[in-house]
């Protein structure tokens, strides 16, 4: 809560945003900032400040010295009416801290692997929660790896259990080995400087420079090191960047020598991990990485997401809604949130009431709004593109299953190598098919998309 006597200024709010951004424990909710003031027309004043729209709730009190007991009743009214005005379901960036739902086993496993210096390849569909999972683990292991934490808070306050260097290859505009090395060096040097170790990042680093900085990192701490390369697909698509195999070989050698360097690589697809050769040499990643697949939420986590976020925006999410949403998304986290967003659009958008509408009576409309959502369509398109480009047989199997009557399912599996065969396995790893050979479960959204595309 931000208490401002008199007229609220943009700088008052940017001070609050700073505090939220630098909250390493992520306990503060960036979407819920109560601005309390005795300023008349507080609400329209906030409307004039672009950064305040949607995120800030105005609480106007009477007395200039601050809110009194009488105003406290006012606050619950204000919260009741305003909490619902922002669609918190529609989140497309990785979520952090206490906004992370479920994934307990995955978090535990990845934490252990990093501490033990094991390297991990994390694969899964777009928007299934790979970055969220990695960030959850690395934020907890090394709060200092959170990019926004201000320098002054970090030194002398070291509770890290690992030193984490988080890189996202999407940050590189023109992909080349030199750019990759520059990014890695920058991240290493920045994190080491927080340990009081000063190393300067060369502008045009060579493999030797990178090795020197990495050795310095390994030599000056006993903590395990964790190097994250998110969206690694960009390193080798459409063709592997020149020199990638040398970089990987160096990292592999350091990891094996020290047993204190864990590489965590995340992407859609383990293509790089399956090629026996890379740049004409034996592929260095083979037999090095532990392959992990991130699938959708289980039913409990999916229910938790809808109920928890629903409560927050004033929706009474009923049991039929939970079941229907799961049938349509099979727990894909972003799709599931988009189902919630469809409910929000139908029942809460623009309504400032403290009643909590029950969702179960509106399922038919909710399904329609969900199907028409841009974000849902894009996920379906991406799934189709990934499968048809890389796994044509699995795509054919999925299309048959989606478009035909369920009693044909078993036969389709048999025609495509069986339920334990390669194509079925691909679909099951991505979480696109679950259940049994006789009664496979496929997200209803995908059935609808594939059928309507054909029509
Ligand atoms: N554990 C989670 N709890 C709550 N929401 C989640 C969780 N995991 C994923 N989401 C939702 O899914 C969205 C995508 O998550 P995230 O960016 O982590 O996925 P990703 O697999 O890294 O996606 P990309 O393919 O873009 O790299 C988030 O914006 C959030 O809405
Ligand atoms: Mg990601």
JSON list of N, CA and C in Angstrom, two decimals, residues 304-352:
[
{"chain": "A", "resi": 304, "resn": "UNK", "atom": "N", "xyz": [-6.26, -25.75, -8.76]},
{"chain": "A", "resi": 304, "resn": "UNK", "atom": "CA", "xyz": [-5.75, -24.70, -7.87]},
{"chain": "A", "resi": 304, "resn": "UNK", "atom": "C", "xyz": [-5.61, -23.37, -8.63]},
{"chain": "A", "resi": 305, "resn": "UNK", "atom": "N", "xyz": [-5.09, -23.48, -9.87]},
{"chain": "A", "resi": 305, "resn": "UNK", "atom": "CA", "xyz": [-4.90, -22.24, -10.66]},
{"chain": "A", "resi": 305, "resn": "UNK", "atom": "C", "xyz": [-6.23, -21.52, -10.85]},
{"chain": "A", "resi": 306, "resn": "UNK", "atom": "N", "xyz": [-7.26, -22.27, -11.26]},
{"chain": "A", "resi": 306, "resn": "UNK", "atom": "CA", "xyz": [-8.54, -21.61, -11.53]},
{"chain": "A", "resi": 306, "resn": "UNK", "atom": "C", "xyz": [-9.20, -21.08, -10.25]},
{"chain": "A", "resi": 307, "resn": "UNK", "atom": "N", "xyz": [-9.11, -21.89, -9.19]},
{"chain": "A", "resi": 307, "resn": "UNK", "atom": "CA", "xyz": [-9.79, -21.48, -7.95]},
{"chain": "A", "resi": 307, "resn": "UNK", "atom": "C", "xyz": [-9.10, -20.27, -7.32]},
{"chain": "A", "resi": 308, "resn": "UNK", "atom": "N", "xyz": [-7.77, -20.36, -7.24]},
{"chain": "A", "resi": 308, "resn": "UNK", "atom": "CA", "xyz": [-7.01, -19.31, -6.57]},
{"chain": "A", "resi": 308, "resn": "UNK", "atom": "C", "xyz": [-7.12, -17.97, -7.31]},
{"chain": "A", "resi": 309, "resn": "UNK", "atom": "N", "xyz": [-6.87, -18.03, -8.63]},
{"chain": "A", "resi": 309, "resn": "UNK", "atom": "CA", "xyz": [-6.93, -16.79, -9.39]},
{"chain": "A", "resi": 309, "resn": "UNK", "atom": "C", "xyz": [-8.38, -16.31, -9.50]},
{"chain": "A", "resi": 310, "resn": "UNK", "atom": "N", "xyz": [-9.30, -17.27, -9.56]},
{"chain": "A", "resi": 310, "resn": "UNK", "atom": "CA", "xyz": [-10.72, -16.91, -9.62]},
{"chain": "A", "resi": 310, "resn": "UNK", "atom": "C", "xyz": [-11.15, -16.14, -8.36]},
{"chain": "A", "resi": 311, "resn": "UNK", "atom": "N", "xyz": [-10.73, -16.63, -7.21]},
{"chain": "A", "resi": 311, "resn": "UNK", "atom": "CA", "xyz": [-11.06, -15.94, -5.94]},
{"chain": "A", "resi": 311, "resn": "UNK", "atom": "C", "xyz": [-10.54, -14.51, -5.97]},
{"chain": "A", "resi": 312, "resn": "UNK", "atom": "N", "xyz": [-9.34, -14.39, -6.50]},
{"chain": "A", "resi": 312, "resn": "UNK", "atom": "CA", "xyz": [-8.68, -13.08, -6.50]},
{"chain": "A", "resi": 312, "resn": "UNK", "atom": "C", "xyz": [-9.43, -12.06, -7.36]},
{"chain": "A", "resi": 313, "resn": "UNK", "atom": "N", "xyz": [-10.12, -12.54, -8.41]},
{"chain": "A", "resi": 313, "resn": "UNK", "atom": "CA", "xyz": [-10.86, -11.60, -9.26]},
{"chain": "A", "resi": 313, "resn": "UNK", "atom": "C", "xyz": [-12.37, -11.69, -9.05]},
{"chain": "A", "resi": 314, "resn": "UNK", "atom": "N", "xyz": [-12.77, -12.30, -7.94]},
{"chain": "A", "resi": 314, "resn": "UNK", "atom": "CA", "xyz": [-14.19, -12.30, -7.61]},
{"chain": "A", "resi": 314, "resn": "UNK", "atom": "C", "xyz": [-15.04, -13.23, -8.45]},
{"chain": "A", "resi": 315, "resn": "UNK", "atom": "N", "xyz": [-14.53, -14.44, -8.72]},
{"chain": "A", "resi": 315, "resn": "UNK", "atom": "CA", "xyz": [-15.33, -15.44, -9.43]},
{"chain": "A", "resi": 315, "resn": "UNK", "atom": "C", "xyz": [-15.50, -16.65, -8.54]},
{"chain": "A", "resi": 316, "resn": "UNK", "atom": "N", "xyz": [-16.71, -17.18, -8.54]},
{"chain": "A", "resi": 316, "resn": "UNK", "atom": "CA", "xyz": [-16.96, -18.39, -7.76]},
{"chain": "A", "resi": 316, "resn": "UNK", "atom": "C", "xyz": [-16.84, -19.57, -8.74]},
{"chain": "A", "resi": 317, "resn": "UNK", "atom": "N", "xyz": [-15.65, -20.14, -8.83]},
{"chain": "A", "resi": 317, "resn": "UNK", "atom": "CA", "xyz": [-15.39, -21.18, -9.82]},
{"chain": "A", "resi": 317, "resn": "UNK", "atom": "C", "xyz": [-15.90, -22.52, -9.29]},
{"chain": "A", "resi": 318, "resn": "UNK", "atom": "N", "xyz": [-16.92, -23.06, -9.96]},
{"chain": "A", "resi": 318, "resn": "UNK", "atom": "CA", "xyz": [-17.57, -24.27, -9.47]},
{"chain": "A", "resi": 318, "resn": "UNK", "atom": "C", "xyz": [-16.95, -25.56, -9.99]},
{"chain": "A", "resi": 319, "resn": "UNK", "atom": "N", "xyz": [-17.39, -26.73, -9.46]},
{"chain": "A", "resi": 319, "resn": "UNK", "atom": "CA", "xyz": [-16.78, -28.00, -9.84]},
{"chain": "A", "resi": 319, "resn": "UNK", "atom": "C", "xyz": [-16.94, -28.36, -11.31]},
{"chain": "A", "resi": 320, "resn": "UNK", "atom": "N", "xyz": [-18.09, -27.99, -11.90]},
{"chain": "A", "resi": 320, "resn": "UNK", "atom": "CA", "xyz": [-18.28, -28.31, -13.32]},
{"chain": "A", "resi": 320, "resn": "UNK", "atom": "C", "xyz": [-17.31, -27.52, -14.19]},
{"chain": "A", "resi": 321, "resn": "UNK", "atom": "N", "xyz": [-17.06, -26.29, -13.75]},
{"chain": "A", "resi": 321, "resn": "UNK", "atom": "CA", "xyz": [-16.10, -25.44, -14.49]},
{"chain": "A", "resi": 321, "resn": "UNK", "atom": "C", "xyz": [-14.72, -26.07, -14.44]},
{"chain": "A", "resi": 322, "resn": "UNK", "atom": "N", "xyz": [-14.35, -26.57, -13.25]},
{"chain": "A", "resi": 322, "resn": "UNK", "atom": "CA", "xyz": [-13.01, -27.17, -13.12]},
{"chain": "A", "resi": 322, "resn": "UNK", "atom": "C", "xyz": [-12.88, -28.35, -14.08]},
{"chain": "A", "resi": 323, "resn": "UNK", "atom": "N", "xyz": [-13.92, -29.18, -14.14]},
{"chain": "A", "resi": 323, "resn": "UNK", "atom": "CA", "xyz": [-13.84, -30.35, -15.01]},
{"chain": "A", "resi": 323, "resn": "UNK", "atom": "C", "xyz": [-13.83, -29.97, -16.49]},
{"chain": "A", "resi": 324, "resn": "UNK", "atom": "N", "xyz": [-14.69, -29.03, -16.84]},
{"chain": "A", "resi": 324, "resn": "UNK", "atom": "CA", "xyz": [-14.77, -28.63, -18.25]},
{"chain": "A", "resi": 324, "resn": "UNK", "atom": "C", "xyz": [-13.46, -27.98, -18.70]},
{"chain": "A", "resi": 325, "resn": "UNK", "atom": "N", "xyz": [-12.92, -27.11, -17.84]},
{"chain": "A", "resi": 325, "resn": "UNK", "atom": "CA", "xyz": [-11.66, -26.43, -18.21]},
{"chain": "A", "resi": 325, "resn": "UNK", "atom": "C", "xyz": [-10.58, -27.48, -18.43]},
{"chain": "A", "resi": 326, "resn": "UNK", "atom": "N", "xyz": [-10.54, -28.48, -17.57]},
{"chain": "A", "resi": 326, "resn": "UNK", "atom": "CA", "xyz": [-9.49, -29.50, -17.70]},
{"chain": "A", "resi": 326, "resn": "UNK", "atom": "C", "xyz": [-9.68, -30.32, -18.98]},
{"chain": "A", "resi": 327, "resn": "UNK", "atom": "N", "xyz": [-10.94, -30.63, -19.30]},
{"chain": "A", "resi": 327, "resn": "UNK", "atom": "CA", "xyz": [-11.19, -31.35, -20.56]},
{"chain": "A", "resi": 327, "resn": "UNK", "atom": "C", "xyz": [-10.69, -30.55, -21.76]},
{"chain": "A", "resi": 328, "resn": "UNK", "atom": "N", "xyz": [-10.86, -29.25, -21.70]},
{"chain": "A", "resi": 328, "resn": "UNK", "atom": "CA", "xyz": [-10.49, -28.43, -22.86]},
{"chain": "A", "resi": 328, "resn": "UNK", "atom": "C", "xyz": [-9.00, -28.17, -22.95]},
{"chain": "A", "resi": 329, "resn": "UNK", "atom": "N", "xyz": [-8.30, -28.13, -21.81]},
{"chain": "A", "resi": 329, "resn": "UNK", "atom": "CA", "xyz": [-6.88, -27.76, -21.86]},
{"chain": "A", "resi": 329, "resn": "UNK", "atom": "C", "xyz": [-5.97, -28.91, -21.47]},
{"chain": "A", "resi": 330, "resn": "UNK", "atom": "N", "xyz": [-6.50, -29.90, -20.77]},
{"chain": "A", "resi": 330, "resn": "UNK", "atom": "CA", "xyz": [-5.71, -31.00, -20.19]},
{"chain": "A", "resi": 330, "resn": "UNK", "atom": "C", "xyz": [-4.54, -30.44, -19.38]},
{"chain": "A", "resi": 331, "resn": "UNK", "atom": "N", "xyz": [-4.74, -29.26, -18.80]},
{"chain": "A", "resi": 331, "resn": "UNK", "atom": "CA", "xyz": [-3.78, -28.73, -17.84]},
{"chain": "A", "resi": 331, "resn": "UNK", "atom": "C", "xyz": [-2.63, -27.92, -18.41]},
{"chain": "A", "resi": 332, "resn": "UNK", "atom": "N", "xyz": [-2.63, -27.66, -19.73]},
{"chain": "A", "resi": 332, "resn": "UNK", "atom": "CA", "xyz": [-1.56, -26.81, -20.26]},
{"chain": "A", "resi": 332, "resn": "UNK", "atom": "C", "xyz": [-1.68, -25.45, -19.53]},
{"chain": "A", "resi": 333, "resn": "UNK", "atom": "N", "xyz": [-0.61, -25.02, -18.81]},
{"chain": "A", "resi": 333, "resn": "UNK", "atom": "CA", "xyz": [-0.78, -23.88, -17.90]},
{"chain": "A", "resi": 333, "resn": "UNK", "atom": "C", "xyz": [-1.31, -22.61, -18.55]},
{"chain": "A", "resi": 334, "resn": "UNK", "atom": "N", "xyz": [-0.75, -22.26, -19.72]},
{"chain": "A", "resi": 334, "resn": "UNK", "atom": "CA", "xyz": [-1.23, -20.99, -20.26]},
{"chain": "A", "resi": 334, "resn": "UNK", "atom": "C", "xyz": [-2.64, -21.13, -20.84]},
{"chain": "A", "resi": 335, "resn": "UNK", "atom": "N", "xyz": [-2.91, -22.29, -21.46]},
{"chain": "A", "resi": 335, "resn": "UNK", "atom": "CA", "xyz": [-4.28, -22.48, -21.97]},
{"chain": "A", "resi": 335, "resn": "UNK", "atom": "C", "xyz": [-5.27, -22.48, -20.81]},
{"chain": "A", "resi": 336, "resn": "UNK", "atom": "N", "xyz": [-4.87, -23.11, -19.72]},
{"chain": "A", "resi": 336, "resn": "UNK", "atom": "CA", "xyz": [-5.77, -23.19, -18.58]},
{"chain": "A", "resi": 336, "resn": "UNK", "atom": "C", "xyz": [-6.08, -21.78, -18.04]},
{"chain": "A", "resi": 337, "resn": "UNK", "atom": "N", "xyz": [-5.05, -20.97, -17.98]},
{"chain": "A", "resi": 337, "resn": "UNK", "atom": "CA", "xyz": [-5.27, -19.59, -17.52]},
{"chain": "A", "resi": 337, "resn": "UNK", "atom": "C", "xyz": [-6.14, -18.84, -18.51]},
{"chain": "A", "resi": 338, "resn": "UNK", "atom": "N", "xyz": [-5.99, -19.17, -19.80]},
{"chain": "A", "resi": 338, "resn": "UNK", "atom": "CA", "xyz": [-6.82, -18.50, -20.80]},
{"chain": "A", "resi": 338, "resn": "UNK", "atom": "C", "xyz": [-8.29, -18.91, -20.65]},
{"chain": "A", "resi": 339, "resn": "UNK", "atom": "N", "xyz": [-8.54, -20.13, -20.19]},
{"chain": "A", "resi": 339, "resn": "UNK", "atom": "CA", "xyz": [-9.93, -20.51, -19.93]},
{"chain": "A", "resi": 339, "resn": "UNK", "atom": "C", "xyz": [-10.48, -19.62, -18.81]},
{"chain": "A", "resi": 340, "resn": "UNK", "atom": "N", "xyz": [-9.65, -19.42, -17.77]},
{"chain": "A", "resi": 340, "resn": "UNK", "atom": "CA", "xyz": [-10.04, -18.51, -16.68]},
{"chain": "A", "resi": 340, "resn": "UNK", "atom": "C", "xyz": [-10.28, -17.11, -17.21]},
{"chain": "A", "resi": 341, "resn": "UNK", "atom": "N", "xyz": [-9.42, -16.71, -18.14]},
{"chain": "A", "resi": 341, "resn": "UNK", "atom": "CA", "xyz": [-9.55, -15.37, -18.70]},
{"chain": "A", "resi": 341, "resn": "UNK", "atom": "C", "xyz": [-10.89, -15.24, -19.46]},
{"chain": "A", "resi": 342, "resn": "UNK", "atom": "N", "xyz": [-11.29, -16.33, -20.12]},
{"chain": "A", "resi": 342, "resn": "UNK", "atom": "CA", "xyz": [-12.58, -16.31, -20.83]},
{"chain": "A", "resi": 342, "resn": "UNK", "atom": "C", "xyz": [-13.72, -16.10, -19.82]},
{"chain": "A", "resi": 343, "resn": "UNK", "atom": "N", "xyz": [-13.63, -16.77, -18.68]},
{"chain": "A", "resi": 343, "resn": "UNK", "atom": "CA", "xyz": [-14.66, -16.59, -17.64]},
{"chain": "A", "resi": 343, "resn": "UNK", "atom": "C", "xyz": [-14.67, -15.15, -17.13]},
{"chain": "A", "resi": 344, "resn": "UNK", "atom": "N", "xyz": [-13.46, -14.63, -16.95]},
{"chain": "A", "resi": 344, "resn": "UNK", "atom": "CA", "xyz": [-13.35, -13.25, -16.45]},
{"chain": "A", "resi": 344, "resn": "UNK", "atom": "C", "xyz": [-14.00, -12.27, -17.43]},
{"chain": "A", "resi": 345, "resn": "UNK", "atom": "N", "xyz": [-13.73, -12.49, -18.72]},
{"chain": "A", "resi": 345, "resn": "UNK", "atom": "CA", "xyz": [-14.30, -11.60, -19.74]},
{"chain": "A", "resi": 345, "resn": "UNK", "atom": "C", "xyz": [-15.83, -11.64, -19.71]},
{"chain": "A", "resi": 346, "resn": "UNK", "atom": "N", "xyz": [-16.35, -12.86, -19.54]},
{"chain": "A", "resi": 346, "resn": "UNK", "atom": "CA", "xyz": [-17.79, -13.01, -19.56]},
{"chain": "A", "resi": 346, "resn": "UNK", "atom": "C", "xyz": [-18.46, -12.42, -18.33]},
{"chain": "A", "resi": 347, "resn": "UNK", "atom": "N", "xyz": [-17.85, -12.65, -17.17]},
{"chain": "A", "resi": 347, "resn": "UNK", "atom": "CA", "xyz": [-18.58, -12.40, -15.93]},
{"chain": "A", "resi": 347, "resn": "UNK", "atom": "C", "xyz": [-18.09, -11.22, -15.10]},
{"chain": "A", "resi": 348, "resn": "UNK", "atom": "N", "xyz": [-16.87, -10.76, -15.35]},
{"chain": "A", "resi": 348, "resn": "UNK", "atom": "CA", "xyz": [-16.34, -9.73, -14.47]},
{"chain": "A", "resi": 348, "resn": "UNK", "atom": "C", "xyz": [-15.89, -8.47, -15.16]},
{"chain": "A", "resi": 349, "resn": "UNK", "atom": "N", "xyz": [-15.54, -8.57, -16.42]},
{"chain": "A", "resi": 349, "resn": "UNK", "atom": "CA", "xyz": [-14.94, -7.42, -17.09]},
{"chain": "A", "resi": 349, "resn": "UNK", "atom": "C", "xyz": [-15.84, -6.18, -16.97]},
{"chain": "A", "resi": 350, "resn": "UNK", "atom": "N", "xyz": [-15.25, -5.12, -16.49]},
{"chain": "A", "resi": 350, "resn": "UNK", "atom": "CA", "xyz": [-15.97, -3.85, -16.39]},
{"chain": "A", "resi": 350, "resn": "UNK", "atom": "C", "xyz": [-17.03, -3.81, -15.31]},
{"chain": "A", "resi": 351, "resn": "UNK", "atom": "N", "xyz": [-17.13, -4.86, -14.48]},
{"chain": "A", "resi": 351, "resn": "UNK", "atom": "CA", "xyz": [-18.18, -4.85, -13.46]},
{"chain": "A", "resi": 351, "resn": "UNK", "atom": "C", "xyz": [-17.58, -4.63, -12.08]},
{"chain": "A", "resi": 352, "resn": "UNK", "atom": "N", "xyz": [-18.05, -3.59, -11.46]},
{"chain": "A", "resi": 352, "resn": "UNK", "atom": "CA", "xyz": [-17.50, -3.27, -10.14]},
{"chain": "A", "resi": 352, "resn": "UNK", "atom": "C", "xyz": [-18.49, -3.63, -9.06]}
]
